[in-house]
Amino acid sequence: MTKWQTLLIKELRHLFRDTKTIIQTIVVPTFLTPLLIGGIVWYISSIAIEESKKDYEVAVYKLENTQLSNKFEESERLNITKYETVQGVIDSVKDGDSEIGIVVEEDFEQNLNKNVSSKITIYSKNIDTFSQAKSLAEDIIDNFENDERSDRLSNLDLDEEFINPIEILEEDLTTEKEAAGSIFGGILAFFFVMYVITGSMYPAIDLGAGEKERGTMETLISTNISSLEIIIGKMLSVTASAVLTATFSLLGFIIPLVIIFFFYADSIPESLFNTLSSLVNPTAFLGIFGLIVPLSILMGALLLAVSVYSKNTKEAGLLLGNLVIVFFLPAYIPLFNPGLELDFIGSLIPCYNLALLTNSLIAENTNWMLYFSALGSTVVYCCVAVYITYIMFDDEKIIFRS
Amino acid sequence: MIEVKNLSKQFKIPTEKKGFFGQKKEPFWAVDSLDFTVKKGSIVSILGPNGCGKTTTLRMIAAMLSPSRGTALIDSLDVRKDKQKIKSKIGYMTNNTSLYDRLNVIETITFFAELNQIPKDIYMSRADKLFDQLDMRDYLLKRVSDLSTGMKQKTSIVRTLIHDPDVVILDEPTTGVDVAGQSVIVDLIKSIKESGKTLIFSTHQLNEVRDIADHIIVMKAGKKVFDGDNEQFQNLNSNKSFTEIFMEMVDD
């Protein structure tokens, strides 16, 4: 066995005898995260369901005695309260007494009769995203407007097509795989990046700053193992932990999917079932793993370099906390911009390329030139990161920095 | 033989002056122009108050730190050029036990033996002898975190000797060890001498030095203030004790 292999085995044994590593690598990604995601989805769904059954208070001004007021009064979920002034309506919404306010202009009915436009102002607080009050009111107003338009056209003996010279027909050709890639690709990639980081952070701190703090680094460098062999052994330990964490996080997604397929297949909509089925794609996951491994080495090397530079575990935690933001941010961007497409420059940005390639690998529309550009650039970054770590380990000022 | 020639080490230490990036640093000679020779098979003790450069000197001899000036030759190998070869000839024990808490004693010894590429049958037979000598048999499967300080120190000694080094360097080996443990370590040092190895150790326990050292080097503020054999040291003033002679030497 070579020296770095001996070191690697020792480091893995030492790491995985620590409960913190087991929790971080296996327990959290496999069990806690799916539970957490499931819990959040359940909570949001339950709020949405509750909102769909809720009655809303609506403050109105000058709505009475109009044809529109009858429509509002027919609504089962909107309770109308009349106010004497516009300010009264605004205050009622501001104070939370009413969900929305509707103000109809003074000459509303007359304008309608004169076949000109009448104005309605809807006051609401748009931050309440779950509230359905505004959409319910808008539906009533839209229906009223459609009836009014039809009446005006029939009075003029015109067909509706007269005011709609072009009818746009939409056909969504998105495949189930593309939908799956768009919906789950960004989330999956974000979780992979998150777990690669969390999976490598603790081992990096333990094997770098932790060893300096405990004095074992001095013992290690007193032996005839070279700096290069030390970083290979340590970096592969950190990488192994990161890849394991990513693997278990993948299991954390697969296990709930398997449960859904076997036990709840009949109770979920067919379109959702087909989208979920598209996720079970071995080629996509092999492709994703092909990117995750060098990314793990890159992170392992960089985190280890920073950890070794640190005087102690406290300083390492602080510095690494800032470093991981650099990795997190590029993975965030595609999550909030689902329409983004990977180009050559983007393929050179670690984590960002993983996020967008995860989408395309699941959707089975990968541009393999960009895939290999991403892979190649990550391998180059790895070599640079390993070299930086090597310099760190070879510098006695850093090794004995305390 | 170990030849230390003009060995010096400069560090940059923080001063009270503040600069843009924190405290300003200025050069400081932790070890300054040290010269001495250690005969093969002898026991050398390096003495001196805290911060006098003992550990830095030992680290430079063990090829862990590069000298800023001068050098040390270990059997004609230069610490500046032949680091890996020197490290394989040296067994270095730091001034704290510095072991992996989550490994047991056997795993610790196996790790360091395999790191030195020693065949299993050879290192196991060496380890067996040392385990018996240090009375460690009942603790071999215990994790280092569960051992007493004394037993950790013994484990540290076994891992230092497992590759049968020609030169053994012990940095304050009896620190934190109880009286019984100290006695075991002193006996071990004597047995290392009997095996023909060269041993250099630093300590604050002057009794140990008086009893076992062949050669004494006293350092003060990075410089050598005494270099001679044990008898010469004690003959510096026959009316004074070993400790009194030492204190007179290092007092400002």
XYZ file of C-alpha atoms in Angstrom, chain A residues 10-394:
385
model
C -6.686 6.194 8.351
C -8.463 9.491 7.599
C -11.686 7.748 6.532
C -11.609 5.497 9.599
C -10.998 8.512 11.820
C -13.695 10.607 10.118
C -16.437 8.002 10.051
C -15.941 7.093 13.694
C -17.187 10.570 14.474
C -20.948 10.758 14.955
C -20.961 14.252 13.456
C -19.656 12.864 10.143
C -22.295 10.109 10.081
C -25.073 12.614 10.765
C -23.760 15.043 8.155
C -23.028 12.441 5.487
C -25.830 9.914 5.860
C -28.612 10.875 8.241
C -29.299 14.458 7.149
C -29.278 13.942 3.344
C -31.084 10.589 3.384
C -33.797 11.208 5.925
C -33.924 14.717 7.260
C -33.941 16.627 3.971
C -36.791 14.635 2.321
C -38.748 15.026 5.558
C -38.007 18.736 5.591
C -38.983 19.219 1.940
C -42.078 17.038 2.404
C -43.001 19.034 5.488
C -42.644 22.379 3.703
C -44.664 21.137 0.669
C -47.364 19.793 2.973
C -47.486 23.056 4.939
C -47.733 25.195 1.789
C -50.399 22.899 0.275
C -52.429 23.003 3.467
C -52.329 26.834 3.441
C -53.427 26.846 -0.211
C -56.282 24.408 0.539
C -57.363 26.493 3.515
C -57.365 29.648 1.367
C -59.513 27.915 -1.267
C -62.250 27.459 1.344
C -61.954 30.872 2.963
C -64.490 33.745 2.772
C -63.053 37.226 2.227
C -64.162 40.663 3.424
C -64.418 43.191 0.551
C -64.727 46.945 1.118
C -66.614 48.736 -1.651
C -67.406 52.320 -2.631
C -70.173 53.323 -5.051
C -70.722 49.748 -6.135
C -74.339 49.692 -4.964
C -77.168 49.983 -7.412
C -75.023 48.913 -10.365
C -75.377 45.809 -12.472
C -71.940 44.768 -11.218
C -73.022 44.890 -7.558
C -75.484 42.041 -8.178
C -72.660 39.872 -9.466
C -70.590 40.534 -6.332
C -73.557 39.853 -4.062
C -74.063 36.505 -5.789
C -70.521 35.438 -4.852
C -70.516 32.964 -1.965
C -66.998 33.750 -0.801
C -66.938 37.555 -0.902
C -68.645 39.448 1.931
C -69.350 42.983 0.801
C -69.148 45.973 3.173
C -70.090 49.396 1.883
C -68.025 52.508 2.724
C -68.956 56.153 2.354
C -65.570 57.379 1.113
C -62.667 56.090 -0.977
C -60.366 56.753 1.983
C -62.577 54.518 4.119
C -62.002 51.666 1.637
C -58.242 52.279 1.570
C -58.029 52.398 5.383
C -60.040 49.206 5.688
C -57.545 47.340 3.436
C -54.548 48.943 5.126
C -55.827 48.018 8.584
C -56.561 44.455 7.514
C -60.320 44.726 8.097
C -60.887 43.917 4.430
C -58.847 41.703 2.127
C -59.442 43.958 -0.882
C -61.209 47.216 -1.678
C -63.189 48.029 -4.822
C -63.871 51.606 -5.846
C -66.142 52.300 -8.762
C -65.989 55.742 -10.439
C -68.848 58.175 -9.924
C -70.332 57.860 -13.435
C -69.805 54.124 -13.735
C -73.338 53.214 -14.834
C -73.749 56.238 -17.084
C -70.452 55.547 -18.864
C -71.498 51.964 -19.474
C -74.770 53.152 -20.911
C -72.889 55.617 -23.127
C -70.724 52.753 -24.394
C -67.517 54.293 -23.043
C -65.041 52.807 -20.559
C -65.757 52.845 -16.855
C -63.028 52.689 -14.262
C -62.777 50.297 -11.297
C -59.880 50.493 -8.838
C -58.949 47.419 -6.789
C -56.988 48.049 -3.587
C -55.052 45.115 -2.139
C -51.833 44.118 -0.429
C -49.971 42.031 -2.972
C -47.615 40.490 -0.407
C -50.433 38.183 0.660
C -49.702 35.763 -2.177
C -51.986 32.999 -0.985
C -55.084 35.206 -0.828
C -57.637 34.441 -3.562
C -59.797 37.526 -2.891
C -58.313 39.618 -5.699
C -58.573 36.837 -8.291
C -62.178 36.112 -7.262
C -63.049 39.811 -7.696
C -61.194 40.000 -11.009
C -63.067 36.924 -12.276
C -66.408 38.595 -11.454
C -65.343 41.845 -13.142
C -64.006 39.935 -16.198
C -67.257 38.018 -16.579
C -69.225 41.245 -16.250
C -66.984 42.908 -18.836
C -67.403 39.971 -21.259
C -71.198 40.171 -20.935
C -71.078 43.921 -21.422
C -68.863 43.560 -24.509
C -71.179 40.922 -26.006
C -74.190 43.205 -25.451
C -72.455 46.153 -27.127
C -71.434 44.013 -30.106
C -74.883 42.501 -30.515
C -76.401 46.024 -30.371
C -74.169 46.872 -33.309
C -75.007 43.556 -34.937
C -71.373 42.496 -34.830
C -69.840 39.143 -34.099
C -67.156 38.772 -31.400
C -64.702 37.868 -34.146
C -65.020 41.464 -35.327
C -62.927 42.720 -32.432
C -60.638 39.664 -32.441
C -59.055 39.678 -35.913
C -56.440 37.181 -34.771
C -57.108 34.183 -32.617
C -53.954 32.822 -31.014
C -53.928 29.082 -30.432
C -51.260 27.743 -28.078
C -49.883 24.213 -28.106
C -47.338 23.362 -25.412
C -44.842 20.936 -26.908
C -42.823 20.582 -23.719
C -42.072 16.902 -23.188
C -42.472 15.303 -19.800
C -38.693 14.968 -19.570
C -38.231 18.679 -20.315
C -40.845 19.548 -17.731
C -39.084 17.303 -15.218
C -35.744 18.927 -16.055
C -37.194 22.404 -15.678
C -39.030 21.668 -12.429
C -36.567 19.379 -10.663
C -33.224 20.040 -12.408
C -32.435 23.273 -10.611
C -33.599 21.958 -7.248
C -31.631 18.722 -7.601
C -28.471 20.559 -8.652
C -28.877 23.025 -5.800
C -29.192 20.172 -3.325
C -26.181 18.380 -4.836
C -24.058 21.514 -4.491
C -25.347 22.059 -0.968
C -24.541 18.494 0.061
C -21.161 18.427 -1.639
C -20.316 21.547 0.370
C -21.748 20.382 3.680
C -20.292 16.901 3.123
C -16.810 18.277 2.591
C -16.852 21.168 5.049
C -16.643 19.264 8.328
C -13.988 16.772 7.112
C -11.954 19.654 5.656
C -12.033 21.474 9.001
C -11.273 18.279 10.928
C -8.399 17.151 8.702
C -6.841 20.598 8.339
C -7.312 23.092 11.153
C -8.512 20.310 13.492
C -5.250 18.408 13.081
C -3.237 21.581 13.619
C -5.223 22.297 16.778
C -4.773 18.766 18.136
C -1.077 18.714 17.218
C -1.414 15.626 15.018
C -0.422 17.610 11.915
C 3.031 18.090 13.453
C 3.231 14.356 14.151
C 2.226 13.593 10.579
C 4.748 15.904 8.940
C 7.497 14.534 11.182
C 7.151 11.217 9.311
C 8.662 10.652 5.891
C 5.399 11.146 4.007
C 5.690 13.939 1.441
C 3.436 17.007 1.299
C 1.956 15.772 -1.973
C 1.084 12.384 -0.473
C -0.495 14.120 2.537
C -2.737 16.295 0.377
C -3.724 13.375 -1.873
C -4.716 11.288 1.155
C -6.524 14.116 2.895
C -8.173 15.539 -0.201
C -9.517 12.165 -1.277
C -10.939 11.663 2.226
C -12.757 14.992 2.002
C -13.893 14.171 -1.549
C -15.099 10.714 -0.517
C -17.173 12.281 2.221
C -18.597 14.861 -0.215
C -19.454 12.234 -2.860
C -20.995 9.979 -0.211
C -23.113 12.856 1.030
C -24.223 13.646 -2.523
C -25.007 9.937 -3.077
C -27.109 9.757 0.046
C -28.858 12.992 -0.891
C -29.720 11.331 -4.207
C -31.084 8.373 -2.252
C -33.055 10.880 -0.218
C -34.837 11.844 -3.454
C -35.097 8.352 -4.924
C -36.609 6.710 -1.835
C -39.665 9.042 -1.712
C -40.086 8.596 -5.498
C -40.028 4.808 -5.144
C -42.573 5.054 -2.335
C -44.808 7.222 -4.541
C -44.516 4.812 -7.511
C -45.276 1.699 -5.497
C -47.846 2.914 -3.027
C -49.439 6.139 -4.285
C -49.266 5.801 -8.091
C -53.064 5.753 -8.410
C -53.640 8.786 -6.238
C -51.472 11.319 -8.104
C -52.377 13.014 -11.407
C -51.089 11.232 -14.505
C -49.116 14.252 -15.733
C -47.280 14.528 -12.401
C -46.684 10.776 -12.370
C -45.160 10.961 -15.862
C -42.994 13.938 -14.881
C -41.722 12.079 -11.819
C -41.073 8.966 -13.960
C -38.838 11.089 -16.198
C -36.568 11.684 -13.228
C -35.668 8.007 -13.133
C -33.033 8.302 -15.810
C -29.753 6.395 -15.253
C -27.906 8.259 -18.053
C -28.835 11.597 -16.499
C -27.658 10.550 -13.062
C -24.404 9.122 -14.448
C -23.859 12.407 -16.266
C -24.604 14.392 -13.100
C -22.225 12.222 -11.091
C -19.558 12.707 -13.728
C -19.733 16.412 -12.872
C -20.152 16.014 -9.138
C -16.952 14.003 -8.629
C -14.530 16.634 -10.002
C -16.603 19.358 -8.309
C -16.181 17.470 -5.015
C -12.414 17.246 -5.559
C -12.315 20.966 -6.364
C -14.244 21.861 -3.226
C -12.304 19.322 -1.140
C -8.989 20.830 -2.223
C -10.065 24.450 -1.754
C -11.762 23.868 1.596
C -8.729 21.885 2.783
C -6.366 24.671 1.673
C -8.368 27.262 3.632
C -8.658 24.914 6.607
C -4.900 24.282 6.686
C -4.247 28.008 6.457
C -6.479 28.602 9.505
C -4.966 28.780 12.959
C -7.759 26.737 14.516
C -11.160 25.197 13.814
C -12.952 28.405 14.814
C -11.084 30.460 12.222
C -11.538 27.668 9.656
C -15.314 27.661 10.225
C -15.439 31.424 9.718
C -13.322 31.446 6.548
C -15.020 28.400 5.020
C -18.444 29.865 5.774
C -17.543 32.776 3.488
C -15.942 30.570 0.839
C -19.005 28.338 0.427
C -21.119 31.378 -0.534
C -18.943 31.623 -3.663
C -20.106 28.116 -4.594
C -23.708 28.529 -3.486
C -24.479 31.681 -5.482
C -23.918 30.251 -8.994
C -26.118 27.289 -8.078
C -28.857 29.666 -6.905
C -29.116 31.640 -10.156
C -30.732 28.927 -12.352
C -33.068 28.032 -9.493
C -34.733 31.438 -9.722
C -34.372 31.872 -13.505
C -35.876 28.675 -14.968
C -35.532 29.882 -18.574
C -31.730 30.201 -18.471
C -29.780 28.248 -21.060
C -26.148 27.216 -20.762
C -23.623 28.851 -23.080
C -19.846 28.427 -23.359
C -18.990 31.066 -20.736
C -21.599 29.614 -18.376
C -20.161 26.130 -18.872
C -16.906 27.392 -17.322
C -18.598 28.502 -14.083
C -18.596 25.722 -11.474
C -21.961 24.933 -9.851
C -23.783 27.161 -12.366
C -22.844 24.672 -15.113
C -23.885 21.748 -12.897
C -27.290 23.328 -12.253
C -28.063 23.956 -15.938
C -26.586 20.665 -17.124
C -28.696 18.793 -14.570
C -31.783 20.361 -16.225
C -30.678 19.324 -19.706
C -29.502 15.838 -18.658
C -32.921 15.076 -17.175
C -34.638 16.652 -20.190
C -32.373 14.594 -22.500
C -31.420 17.631 -24.583
C -27.823 18.014 -23.406
C -25.326 19.850 -25.545
C -22.427 17.438 -25.047
C -19.855 20.003 -26.164
C -20.922 22.195 -23.254
C -20.992 19.163 -20.947
C -17.364 18.334 -21.736
C -16.435 22.004 -21.575
C -17.906 22.070 -18.032
C -16.180 18.801 -17.121
C -12.848 19.892 -18.585
C -12.904 23.303 -16.916
C -13.768 21.743 -13.543
C -10.842 19.322 -13.935
C -8.530 22.277 -14.703
C -9.838 24.134 -11.614
C -9.232 20.935 -9.623
C -5.593 20.850 -10.698
C -5.184 24.525 -9.739
C -6.899 23.911 -6.389
C -4.720 20.864 -5.694
C -1.626 22.920 -6.541
C -2.740 25.704 -4.159
C -3.300 23.123 -1.436
C 0.129 21.639 -2.167
C 1.747 25.072 -1.768
C -0.108 25.506 1.523
C 1.094 22.151 2.844
C 4.639 22.788 1.737
